[in-house]
Backbone as a printed PyTorch tensor [residue, N CA C, xyz], in Angstrom:
tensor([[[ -3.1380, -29.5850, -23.3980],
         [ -4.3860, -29.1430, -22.8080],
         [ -4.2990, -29.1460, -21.2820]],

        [[ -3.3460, -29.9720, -20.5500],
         [ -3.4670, -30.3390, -19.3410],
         [ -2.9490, -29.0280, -18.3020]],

        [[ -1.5380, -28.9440, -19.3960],
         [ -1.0180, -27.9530, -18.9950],
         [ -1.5880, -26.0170, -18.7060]],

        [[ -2.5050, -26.0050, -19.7230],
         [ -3.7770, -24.5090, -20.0580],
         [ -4.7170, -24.9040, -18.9580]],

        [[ -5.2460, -26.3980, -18.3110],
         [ -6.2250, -26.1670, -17.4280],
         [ -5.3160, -25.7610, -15.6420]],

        [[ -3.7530, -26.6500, -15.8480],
         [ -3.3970, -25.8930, -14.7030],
         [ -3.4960, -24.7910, -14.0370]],

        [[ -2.9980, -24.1740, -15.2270],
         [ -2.8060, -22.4520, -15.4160],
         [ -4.3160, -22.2640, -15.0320]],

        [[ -5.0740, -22.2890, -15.5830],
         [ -6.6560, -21.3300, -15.2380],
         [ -6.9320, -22.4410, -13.7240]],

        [[ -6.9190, -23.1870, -13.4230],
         [ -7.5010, -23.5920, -11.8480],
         [ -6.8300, -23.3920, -11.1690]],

        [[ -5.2700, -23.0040, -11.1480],
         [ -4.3720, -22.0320, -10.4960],
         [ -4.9810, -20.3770, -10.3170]],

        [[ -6.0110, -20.2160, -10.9420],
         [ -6.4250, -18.5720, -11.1800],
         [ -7.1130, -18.8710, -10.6180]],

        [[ -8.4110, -19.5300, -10.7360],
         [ -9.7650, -19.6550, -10.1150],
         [-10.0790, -21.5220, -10.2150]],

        [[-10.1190, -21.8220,  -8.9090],
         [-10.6020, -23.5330,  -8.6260],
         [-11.7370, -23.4970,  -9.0940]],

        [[-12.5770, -22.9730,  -9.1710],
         [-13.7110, -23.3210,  -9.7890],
         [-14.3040, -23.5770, -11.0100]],

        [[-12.7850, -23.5030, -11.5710],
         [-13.2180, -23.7290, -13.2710],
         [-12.8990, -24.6810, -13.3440]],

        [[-12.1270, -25.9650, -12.3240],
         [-12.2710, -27.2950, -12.7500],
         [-13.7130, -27.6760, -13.1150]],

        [[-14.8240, -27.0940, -12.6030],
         [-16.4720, -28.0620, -13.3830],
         [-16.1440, -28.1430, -14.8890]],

        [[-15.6870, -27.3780, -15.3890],
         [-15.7690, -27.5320, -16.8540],
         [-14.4460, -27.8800, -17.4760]],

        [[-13.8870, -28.4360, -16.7160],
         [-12.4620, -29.5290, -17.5390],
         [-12.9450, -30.1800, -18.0280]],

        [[-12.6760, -31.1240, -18.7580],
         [-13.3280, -32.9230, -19.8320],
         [-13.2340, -33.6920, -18.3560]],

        [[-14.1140, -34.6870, -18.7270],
         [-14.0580, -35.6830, -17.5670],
         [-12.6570, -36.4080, -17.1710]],

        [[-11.9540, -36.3000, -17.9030],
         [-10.2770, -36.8560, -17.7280],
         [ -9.7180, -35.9670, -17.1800]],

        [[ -9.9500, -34.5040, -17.3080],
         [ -9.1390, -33.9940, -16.1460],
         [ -9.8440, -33.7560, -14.9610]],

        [[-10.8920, -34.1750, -14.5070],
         [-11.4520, -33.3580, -13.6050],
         [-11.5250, -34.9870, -12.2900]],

        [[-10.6570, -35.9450, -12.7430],
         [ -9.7870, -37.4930, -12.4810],
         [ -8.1330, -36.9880, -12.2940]],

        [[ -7.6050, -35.9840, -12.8570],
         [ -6.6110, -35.7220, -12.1990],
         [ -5.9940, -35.8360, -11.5130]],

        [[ -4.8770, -36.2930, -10.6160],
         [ -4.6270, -35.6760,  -9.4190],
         [ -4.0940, -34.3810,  -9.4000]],

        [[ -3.2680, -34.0540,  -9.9310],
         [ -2.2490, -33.0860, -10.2670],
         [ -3.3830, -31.4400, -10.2600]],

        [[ -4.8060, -31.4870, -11.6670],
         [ -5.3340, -31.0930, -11.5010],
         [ -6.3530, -30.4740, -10.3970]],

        [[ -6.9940, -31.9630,  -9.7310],
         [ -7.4210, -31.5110,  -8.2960],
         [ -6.6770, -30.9210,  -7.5330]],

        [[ -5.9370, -31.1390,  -7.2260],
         [ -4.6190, -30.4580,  -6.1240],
         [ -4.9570, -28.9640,  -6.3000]],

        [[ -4.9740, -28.7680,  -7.6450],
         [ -3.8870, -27.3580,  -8.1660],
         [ -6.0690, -26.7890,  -7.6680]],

        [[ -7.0350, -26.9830,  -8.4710],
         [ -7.5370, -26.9040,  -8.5730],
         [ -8.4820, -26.0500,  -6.8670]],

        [[ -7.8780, -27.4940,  -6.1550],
         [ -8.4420, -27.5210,  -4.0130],
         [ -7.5970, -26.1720,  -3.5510]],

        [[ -6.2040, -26.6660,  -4.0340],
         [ -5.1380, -25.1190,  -3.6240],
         [ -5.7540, -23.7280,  -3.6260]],

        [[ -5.9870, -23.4270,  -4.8400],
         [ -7.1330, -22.3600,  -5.4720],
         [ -7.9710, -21.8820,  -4.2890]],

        [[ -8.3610, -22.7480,  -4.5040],
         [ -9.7790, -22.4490,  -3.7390],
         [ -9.7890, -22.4630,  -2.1530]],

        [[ -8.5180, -23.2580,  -1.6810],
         [ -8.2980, -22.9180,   0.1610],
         [ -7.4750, -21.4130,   0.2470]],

        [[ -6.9260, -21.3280,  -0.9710],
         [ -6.2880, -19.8480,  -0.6620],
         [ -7.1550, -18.7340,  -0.9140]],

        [[ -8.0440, -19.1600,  -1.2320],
         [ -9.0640, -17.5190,  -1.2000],
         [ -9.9710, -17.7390,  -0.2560]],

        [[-10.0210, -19.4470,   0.2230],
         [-10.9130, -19.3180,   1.6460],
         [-11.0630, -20.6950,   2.2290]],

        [[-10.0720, -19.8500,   3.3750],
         [ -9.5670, -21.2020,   4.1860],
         [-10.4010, -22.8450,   4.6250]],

        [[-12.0070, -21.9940,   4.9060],
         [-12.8570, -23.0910,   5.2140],
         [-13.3070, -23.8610,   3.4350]],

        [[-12.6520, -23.8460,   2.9820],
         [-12.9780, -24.1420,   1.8510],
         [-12.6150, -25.5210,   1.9640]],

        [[-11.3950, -26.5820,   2.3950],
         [-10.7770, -27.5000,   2.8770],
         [-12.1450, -28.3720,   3.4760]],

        [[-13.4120, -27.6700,   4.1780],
         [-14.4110, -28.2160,   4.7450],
         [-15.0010, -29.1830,   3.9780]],

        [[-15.0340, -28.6770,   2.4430],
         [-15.7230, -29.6330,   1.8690],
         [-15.0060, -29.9920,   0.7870]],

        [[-13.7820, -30.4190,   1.2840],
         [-12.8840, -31.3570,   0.1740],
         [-13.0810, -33.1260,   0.3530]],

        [[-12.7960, -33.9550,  -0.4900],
         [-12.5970, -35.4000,   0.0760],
         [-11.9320, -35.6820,   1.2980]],

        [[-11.9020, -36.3310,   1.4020],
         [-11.2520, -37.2070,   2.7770],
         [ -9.5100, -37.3850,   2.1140]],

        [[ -9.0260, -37.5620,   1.3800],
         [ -8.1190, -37.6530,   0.3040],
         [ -7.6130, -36.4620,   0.6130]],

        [[ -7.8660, -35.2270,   0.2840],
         [ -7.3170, -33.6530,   0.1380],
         [ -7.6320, -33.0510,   1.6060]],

        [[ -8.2800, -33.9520,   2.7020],
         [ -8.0670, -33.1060,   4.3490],
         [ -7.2180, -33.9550,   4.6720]],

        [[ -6.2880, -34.7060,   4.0990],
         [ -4.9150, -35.5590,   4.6970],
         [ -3.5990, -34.9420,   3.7630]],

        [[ -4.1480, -34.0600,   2.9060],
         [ -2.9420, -33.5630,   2.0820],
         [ -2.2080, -32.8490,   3.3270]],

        [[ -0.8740, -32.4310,   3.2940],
         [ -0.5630, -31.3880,   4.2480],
         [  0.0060, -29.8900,   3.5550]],

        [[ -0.2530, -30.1720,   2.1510],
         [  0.1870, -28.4270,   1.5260],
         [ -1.1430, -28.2450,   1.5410]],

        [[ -2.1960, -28.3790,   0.9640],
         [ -3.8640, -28.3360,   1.2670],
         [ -4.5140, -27.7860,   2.8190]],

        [[ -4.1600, -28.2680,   3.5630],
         [ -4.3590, -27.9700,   4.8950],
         [ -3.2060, -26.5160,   5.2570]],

        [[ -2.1280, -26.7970,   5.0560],
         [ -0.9190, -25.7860,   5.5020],
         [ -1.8060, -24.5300,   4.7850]],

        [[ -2.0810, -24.0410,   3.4240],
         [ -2.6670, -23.0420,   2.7070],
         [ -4.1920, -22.7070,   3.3920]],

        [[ -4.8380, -23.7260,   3.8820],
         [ -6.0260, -23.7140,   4.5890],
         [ -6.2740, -22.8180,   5.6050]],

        [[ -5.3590, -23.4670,   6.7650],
         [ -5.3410, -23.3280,   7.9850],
         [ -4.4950, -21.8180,   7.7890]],

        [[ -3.4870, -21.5520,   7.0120],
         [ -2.5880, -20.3750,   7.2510],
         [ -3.7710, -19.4080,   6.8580]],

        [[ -4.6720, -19.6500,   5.9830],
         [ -5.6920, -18.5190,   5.5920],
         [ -6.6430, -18.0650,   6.4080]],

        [[ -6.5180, -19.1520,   7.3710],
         [ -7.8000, -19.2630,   8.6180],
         [ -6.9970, -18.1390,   9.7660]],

        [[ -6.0220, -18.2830,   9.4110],
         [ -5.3420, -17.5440,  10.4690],
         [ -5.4510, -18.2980,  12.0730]],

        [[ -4.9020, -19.4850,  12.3220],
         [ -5.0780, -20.3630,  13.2650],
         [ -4.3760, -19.6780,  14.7040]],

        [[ -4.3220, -20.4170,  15.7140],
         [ -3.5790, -20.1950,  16.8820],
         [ -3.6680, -21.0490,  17.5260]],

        [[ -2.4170, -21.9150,  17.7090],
         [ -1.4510, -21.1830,  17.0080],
         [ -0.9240, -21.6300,  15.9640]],

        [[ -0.0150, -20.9890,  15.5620],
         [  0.0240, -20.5660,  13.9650],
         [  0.5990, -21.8210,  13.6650]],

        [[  0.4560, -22.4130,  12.5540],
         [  0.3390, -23.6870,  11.6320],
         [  2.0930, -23.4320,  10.6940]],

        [[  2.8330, -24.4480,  10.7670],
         [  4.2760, -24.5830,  10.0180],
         [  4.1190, -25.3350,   8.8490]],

        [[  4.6260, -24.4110,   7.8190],
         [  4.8420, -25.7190,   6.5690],
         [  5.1020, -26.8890,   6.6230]],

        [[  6.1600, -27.0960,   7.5070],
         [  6.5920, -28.5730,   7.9200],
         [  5.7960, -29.5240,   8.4590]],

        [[  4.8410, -29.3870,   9.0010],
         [  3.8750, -30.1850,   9.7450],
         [  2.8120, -31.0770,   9.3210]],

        [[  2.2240, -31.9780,   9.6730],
         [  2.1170, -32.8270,   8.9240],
         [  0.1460, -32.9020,   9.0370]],

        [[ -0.3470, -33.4100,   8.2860],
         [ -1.7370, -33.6020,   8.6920],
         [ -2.1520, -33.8360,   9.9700]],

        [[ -1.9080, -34.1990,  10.5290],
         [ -2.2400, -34.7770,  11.7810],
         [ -1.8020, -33.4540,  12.6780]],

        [[ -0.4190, -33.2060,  12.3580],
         [ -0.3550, -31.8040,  13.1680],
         [ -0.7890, -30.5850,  12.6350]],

        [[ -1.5270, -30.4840,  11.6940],
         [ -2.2370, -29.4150,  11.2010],
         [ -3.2940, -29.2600,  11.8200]],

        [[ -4.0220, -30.3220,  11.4570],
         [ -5.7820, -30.7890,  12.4800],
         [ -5.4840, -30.5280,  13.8740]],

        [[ -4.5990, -31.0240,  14.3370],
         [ -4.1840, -30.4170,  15.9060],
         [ -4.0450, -28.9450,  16.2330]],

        [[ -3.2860, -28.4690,  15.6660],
         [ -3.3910, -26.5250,  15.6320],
         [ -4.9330, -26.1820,  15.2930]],

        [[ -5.2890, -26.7950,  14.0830],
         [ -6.8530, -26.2210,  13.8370],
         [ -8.1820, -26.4070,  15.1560]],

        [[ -7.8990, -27.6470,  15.4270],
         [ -9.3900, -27.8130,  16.5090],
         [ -8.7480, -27.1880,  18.0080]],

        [[ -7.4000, -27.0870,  18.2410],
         [ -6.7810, -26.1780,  19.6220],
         [ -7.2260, -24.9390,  18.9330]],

        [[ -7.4990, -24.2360,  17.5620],
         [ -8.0510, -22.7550,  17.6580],
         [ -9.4380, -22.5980,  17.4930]],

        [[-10.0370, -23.7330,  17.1130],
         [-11.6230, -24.0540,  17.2450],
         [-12.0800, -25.5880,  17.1610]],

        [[-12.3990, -26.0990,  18.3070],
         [-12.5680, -27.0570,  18.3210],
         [-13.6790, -27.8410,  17.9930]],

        [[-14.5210, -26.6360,  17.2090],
         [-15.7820, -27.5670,  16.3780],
         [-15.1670, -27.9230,  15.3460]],

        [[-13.8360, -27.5160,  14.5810],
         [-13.7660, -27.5130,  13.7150],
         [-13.2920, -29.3340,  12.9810]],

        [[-13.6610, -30.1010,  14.3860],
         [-13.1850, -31.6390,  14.4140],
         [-14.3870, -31.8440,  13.5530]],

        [[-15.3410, -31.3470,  13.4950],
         [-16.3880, -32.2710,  12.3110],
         [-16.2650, -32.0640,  10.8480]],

        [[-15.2130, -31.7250,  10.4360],
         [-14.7980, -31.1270,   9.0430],
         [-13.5660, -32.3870,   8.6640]],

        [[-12.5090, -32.7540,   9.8630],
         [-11.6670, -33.8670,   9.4310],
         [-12.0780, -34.9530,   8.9560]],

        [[-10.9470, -35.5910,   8.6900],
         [-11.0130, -36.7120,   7.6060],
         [-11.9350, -37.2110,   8.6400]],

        [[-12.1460, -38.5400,   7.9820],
         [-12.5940, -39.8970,   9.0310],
         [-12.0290, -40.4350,   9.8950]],

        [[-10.2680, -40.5990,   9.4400],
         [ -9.8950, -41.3590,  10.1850],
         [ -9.1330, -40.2520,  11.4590]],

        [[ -9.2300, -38.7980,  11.0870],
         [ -8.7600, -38.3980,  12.2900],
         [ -9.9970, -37.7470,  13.5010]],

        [[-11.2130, -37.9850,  12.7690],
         [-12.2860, -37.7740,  13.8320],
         [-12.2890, -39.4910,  14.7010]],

        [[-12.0740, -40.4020,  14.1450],
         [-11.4910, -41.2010,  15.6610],
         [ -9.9170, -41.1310,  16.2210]],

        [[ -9.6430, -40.0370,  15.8700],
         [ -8.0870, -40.3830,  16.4870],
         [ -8.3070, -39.6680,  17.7300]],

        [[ -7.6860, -40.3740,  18.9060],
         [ -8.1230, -40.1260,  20.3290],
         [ -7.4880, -38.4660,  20.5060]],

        [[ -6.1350, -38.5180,  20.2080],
         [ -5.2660, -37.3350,  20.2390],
         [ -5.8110, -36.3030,  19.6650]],

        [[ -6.4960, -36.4430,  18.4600],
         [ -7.2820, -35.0420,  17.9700],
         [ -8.6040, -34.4210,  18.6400]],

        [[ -9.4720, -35.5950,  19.0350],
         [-10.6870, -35.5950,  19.8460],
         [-10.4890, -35.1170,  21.1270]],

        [[ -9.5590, -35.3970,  21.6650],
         [ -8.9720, -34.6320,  23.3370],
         [ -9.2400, -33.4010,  22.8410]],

        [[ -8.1430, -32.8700,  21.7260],
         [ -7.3820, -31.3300,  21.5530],
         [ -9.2100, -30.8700,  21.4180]],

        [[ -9.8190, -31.3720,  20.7210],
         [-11.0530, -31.0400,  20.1340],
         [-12.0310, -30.0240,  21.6840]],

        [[-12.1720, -31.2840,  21.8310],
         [-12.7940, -31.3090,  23.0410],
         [-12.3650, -30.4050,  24.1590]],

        [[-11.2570, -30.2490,  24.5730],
         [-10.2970, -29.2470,  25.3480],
         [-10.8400, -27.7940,  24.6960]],

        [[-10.3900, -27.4410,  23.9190],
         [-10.9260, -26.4840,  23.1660],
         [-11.9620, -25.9340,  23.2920]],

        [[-12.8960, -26.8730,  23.7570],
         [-14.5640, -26.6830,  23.5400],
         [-14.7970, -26.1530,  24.9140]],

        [[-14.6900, -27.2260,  25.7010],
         [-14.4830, -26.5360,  27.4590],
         [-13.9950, -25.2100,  28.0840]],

        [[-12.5660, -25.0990,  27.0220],
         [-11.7900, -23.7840,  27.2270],
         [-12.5300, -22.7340,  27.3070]],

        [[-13.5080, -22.8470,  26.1140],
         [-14.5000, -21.6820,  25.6630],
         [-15.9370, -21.4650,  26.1090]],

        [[-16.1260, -22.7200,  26.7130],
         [-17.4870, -22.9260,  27.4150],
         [-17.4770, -24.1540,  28.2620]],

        [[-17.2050, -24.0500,  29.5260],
         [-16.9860, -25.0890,  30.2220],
         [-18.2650, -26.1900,  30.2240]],

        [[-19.1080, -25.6830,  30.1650],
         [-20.3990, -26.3600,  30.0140],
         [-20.6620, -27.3370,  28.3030]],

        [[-19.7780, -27.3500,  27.8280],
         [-19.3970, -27.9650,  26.9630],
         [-19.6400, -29.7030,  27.4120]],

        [[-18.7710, -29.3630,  28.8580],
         [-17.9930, -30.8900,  29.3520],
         [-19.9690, -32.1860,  29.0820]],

        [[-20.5410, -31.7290,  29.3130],
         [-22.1260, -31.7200,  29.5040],
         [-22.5360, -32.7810,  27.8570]],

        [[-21.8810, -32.5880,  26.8740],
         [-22.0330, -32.7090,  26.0040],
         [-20.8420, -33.9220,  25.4920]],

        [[-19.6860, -33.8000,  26.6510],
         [-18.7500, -34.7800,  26.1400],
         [-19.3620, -36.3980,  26.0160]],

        [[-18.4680, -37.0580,  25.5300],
         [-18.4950, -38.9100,  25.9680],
         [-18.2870, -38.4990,  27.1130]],

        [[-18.8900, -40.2360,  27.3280],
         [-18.6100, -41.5860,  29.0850],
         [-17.0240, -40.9040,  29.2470]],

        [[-16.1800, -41.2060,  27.9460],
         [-14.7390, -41.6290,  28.2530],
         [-14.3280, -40.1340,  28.6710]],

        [[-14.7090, -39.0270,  27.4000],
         [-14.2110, -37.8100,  28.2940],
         [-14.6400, -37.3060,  29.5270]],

        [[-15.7660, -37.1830,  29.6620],
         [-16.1970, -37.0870,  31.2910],
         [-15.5820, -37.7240,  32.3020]],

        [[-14.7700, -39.0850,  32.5070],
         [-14.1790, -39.1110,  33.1750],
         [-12.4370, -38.6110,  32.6600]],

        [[-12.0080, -37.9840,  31.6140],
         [-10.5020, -37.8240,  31.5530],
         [-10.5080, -36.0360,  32.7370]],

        [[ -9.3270, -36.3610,  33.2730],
         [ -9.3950, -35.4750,  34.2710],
         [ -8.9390, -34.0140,  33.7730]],

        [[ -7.7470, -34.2110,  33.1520],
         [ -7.7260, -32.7700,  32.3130],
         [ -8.7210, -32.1640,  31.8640]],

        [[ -9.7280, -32.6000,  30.9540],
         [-10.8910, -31.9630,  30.5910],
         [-11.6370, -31.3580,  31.3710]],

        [[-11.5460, -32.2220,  32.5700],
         [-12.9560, -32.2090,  33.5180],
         [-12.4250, -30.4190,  34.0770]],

        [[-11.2900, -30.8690,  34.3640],
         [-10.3230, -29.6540,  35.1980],
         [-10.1570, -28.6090,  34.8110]],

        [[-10.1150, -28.4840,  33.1830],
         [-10.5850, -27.2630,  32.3010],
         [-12.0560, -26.6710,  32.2050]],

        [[-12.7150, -27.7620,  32.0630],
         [-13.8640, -27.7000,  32.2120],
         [-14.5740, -26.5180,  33.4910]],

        [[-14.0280, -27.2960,  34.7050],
         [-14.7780, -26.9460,  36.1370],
         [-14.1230, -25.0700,  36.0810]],

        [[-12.4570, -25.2130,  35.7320],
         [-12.0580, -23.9630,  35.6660],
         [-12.2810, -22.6140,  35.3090]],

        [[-13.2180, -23.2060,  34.0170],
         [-13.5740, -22.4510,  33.3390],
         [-15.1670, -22.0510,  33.5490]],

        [[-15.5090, -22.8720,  34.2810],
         [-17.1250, -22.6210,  35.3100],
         [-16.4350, -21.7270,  36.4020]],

        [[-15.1330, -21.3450,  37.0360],
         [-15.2280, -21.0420,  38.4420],
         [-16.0790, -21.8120,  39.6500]],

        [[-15.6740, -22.8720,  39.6050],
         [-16.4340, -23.6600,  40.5370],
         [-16.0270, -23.0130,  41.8340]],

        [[-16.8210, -23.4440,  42.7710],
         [-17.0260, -22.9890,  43.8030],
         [-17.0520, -24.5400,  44.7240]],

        [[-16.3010, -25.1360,  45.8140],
         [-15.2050, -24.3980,  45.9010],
         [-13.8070, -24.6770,  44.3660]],

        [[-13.1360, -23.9910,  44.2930],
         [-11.5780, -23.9190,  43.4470],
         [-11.6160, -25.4390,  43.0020]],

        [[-11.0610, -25.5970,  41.6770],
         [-10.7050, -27.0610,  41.3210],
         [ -9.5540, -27.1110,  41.6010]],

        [[ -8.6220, -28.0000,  41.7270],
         [ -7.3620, -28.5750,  41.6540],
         [ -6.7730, -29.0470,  40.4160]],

        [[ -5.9700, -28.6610,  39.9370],
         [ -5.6850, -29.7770,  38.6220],
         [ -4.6460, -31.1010,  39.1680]],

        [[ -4.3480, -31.4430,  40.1420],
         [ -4.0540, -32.7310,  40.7300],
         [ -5.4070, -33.2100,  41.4130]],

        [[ -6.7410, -32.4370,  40.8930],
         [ -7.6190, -34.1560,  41.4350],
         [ -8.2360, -34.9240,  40.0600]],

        [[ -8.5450, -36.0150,  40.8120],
         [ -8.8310, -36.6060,  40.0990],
         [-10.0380, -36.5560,  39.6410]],

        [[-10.1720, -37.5230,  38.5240],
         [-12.1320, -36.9560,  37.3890],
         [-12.7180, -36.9220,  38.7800]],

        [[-12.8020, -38.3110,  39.5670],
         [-14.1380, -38.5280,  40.5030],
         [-14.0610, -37.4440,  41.6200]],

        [[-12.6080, -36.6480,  41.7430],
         [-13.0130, -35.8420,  42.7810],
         [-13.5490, -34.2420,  42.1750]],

        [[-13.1550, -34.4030,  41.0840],
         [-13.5480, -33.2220,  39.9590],
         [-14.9490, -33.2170,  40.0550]],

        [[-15.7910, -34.4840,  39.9750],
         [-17.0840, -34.0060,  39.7990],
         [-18.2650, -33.6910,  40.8880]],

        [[-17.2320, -34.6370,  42.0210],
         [-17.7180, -34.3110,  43.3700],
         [-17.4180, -33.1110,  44.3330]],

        [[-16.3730, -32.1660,  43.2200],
         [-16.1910, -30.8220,  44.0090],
         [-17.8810, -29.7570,  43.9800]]])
């Protein structure tokens, strides 16, 4: 039986609702089941467990469907998946696991991202990012401040330009 529900949640994920309650405890099943369903649509990964946004074939099928930038390697690992994803949209940090919405390294990329696209973003950062100077420096850049930012000054002279 296990083997006939592969096959059909390999066709369509959405027919895991109606497995028996023993398969729908799976792992093997879920997998095959999440796969399904990130390959016909990438944001689909949005509302998986916390469990299946640390998979990295789950994410790799995700993100490749999303069509990221830049572009996402089989080889790469969760952590560097979530990194390509929030550098091509950086709202997209409220969808990660838990433990990589505190990871400092993803929250930068996050955040960077956000500035890139709307410097007025910075407005909205943390205490801690408001003073990291890269941000600030993307940030101001991307305002055209008046006068020119520097990317050798520092946050406090960043905000006093």
């Amino acid at each position: 039986a296990k083997e006939l529900w592969l096959a059909r949640v390999r066709s369509d994920g959405e027919a895991l609702q109606y497995a028996s309650d023993a398969l729908k405890q799976d792992e093997e099943v879920i997998k095959a089941s999440w796969m399904a369903r990130v390959c016909k649509n990438g944001k689909n990964v949005y509302d998986a467990s916390d469990l299946l946004k640390n998979d990295a074939d789950i994410l790799f099928a995700a993100f490749k469907q999303m069509d990221c930038e830049p572009p996402v390697k089989e080889s790469m690992t969760a952590k560097e998946l979530w990194l390509a994803r929030v550098r091509s949209d950086g709202e997209a940090l409220q969808y990660a696991s838990d433990a990589l919405k505190q990871d400092e390294e993803v929250i930068k990329a996050s955040w960077m991202a956000r500035v890139c696209k709307n410097g007025k973003n910075v407005y909205d950062a943390s205490d801690l990012l408001k003073n990291d100077a890269d941000i600030l420096f993307a940030a101001f850049k991307q305002m055209d401040c008046e006068p020119p930012v520097k990317e050798s000054m520092t946050a406090k002279e960043l905000w006093l330009a």
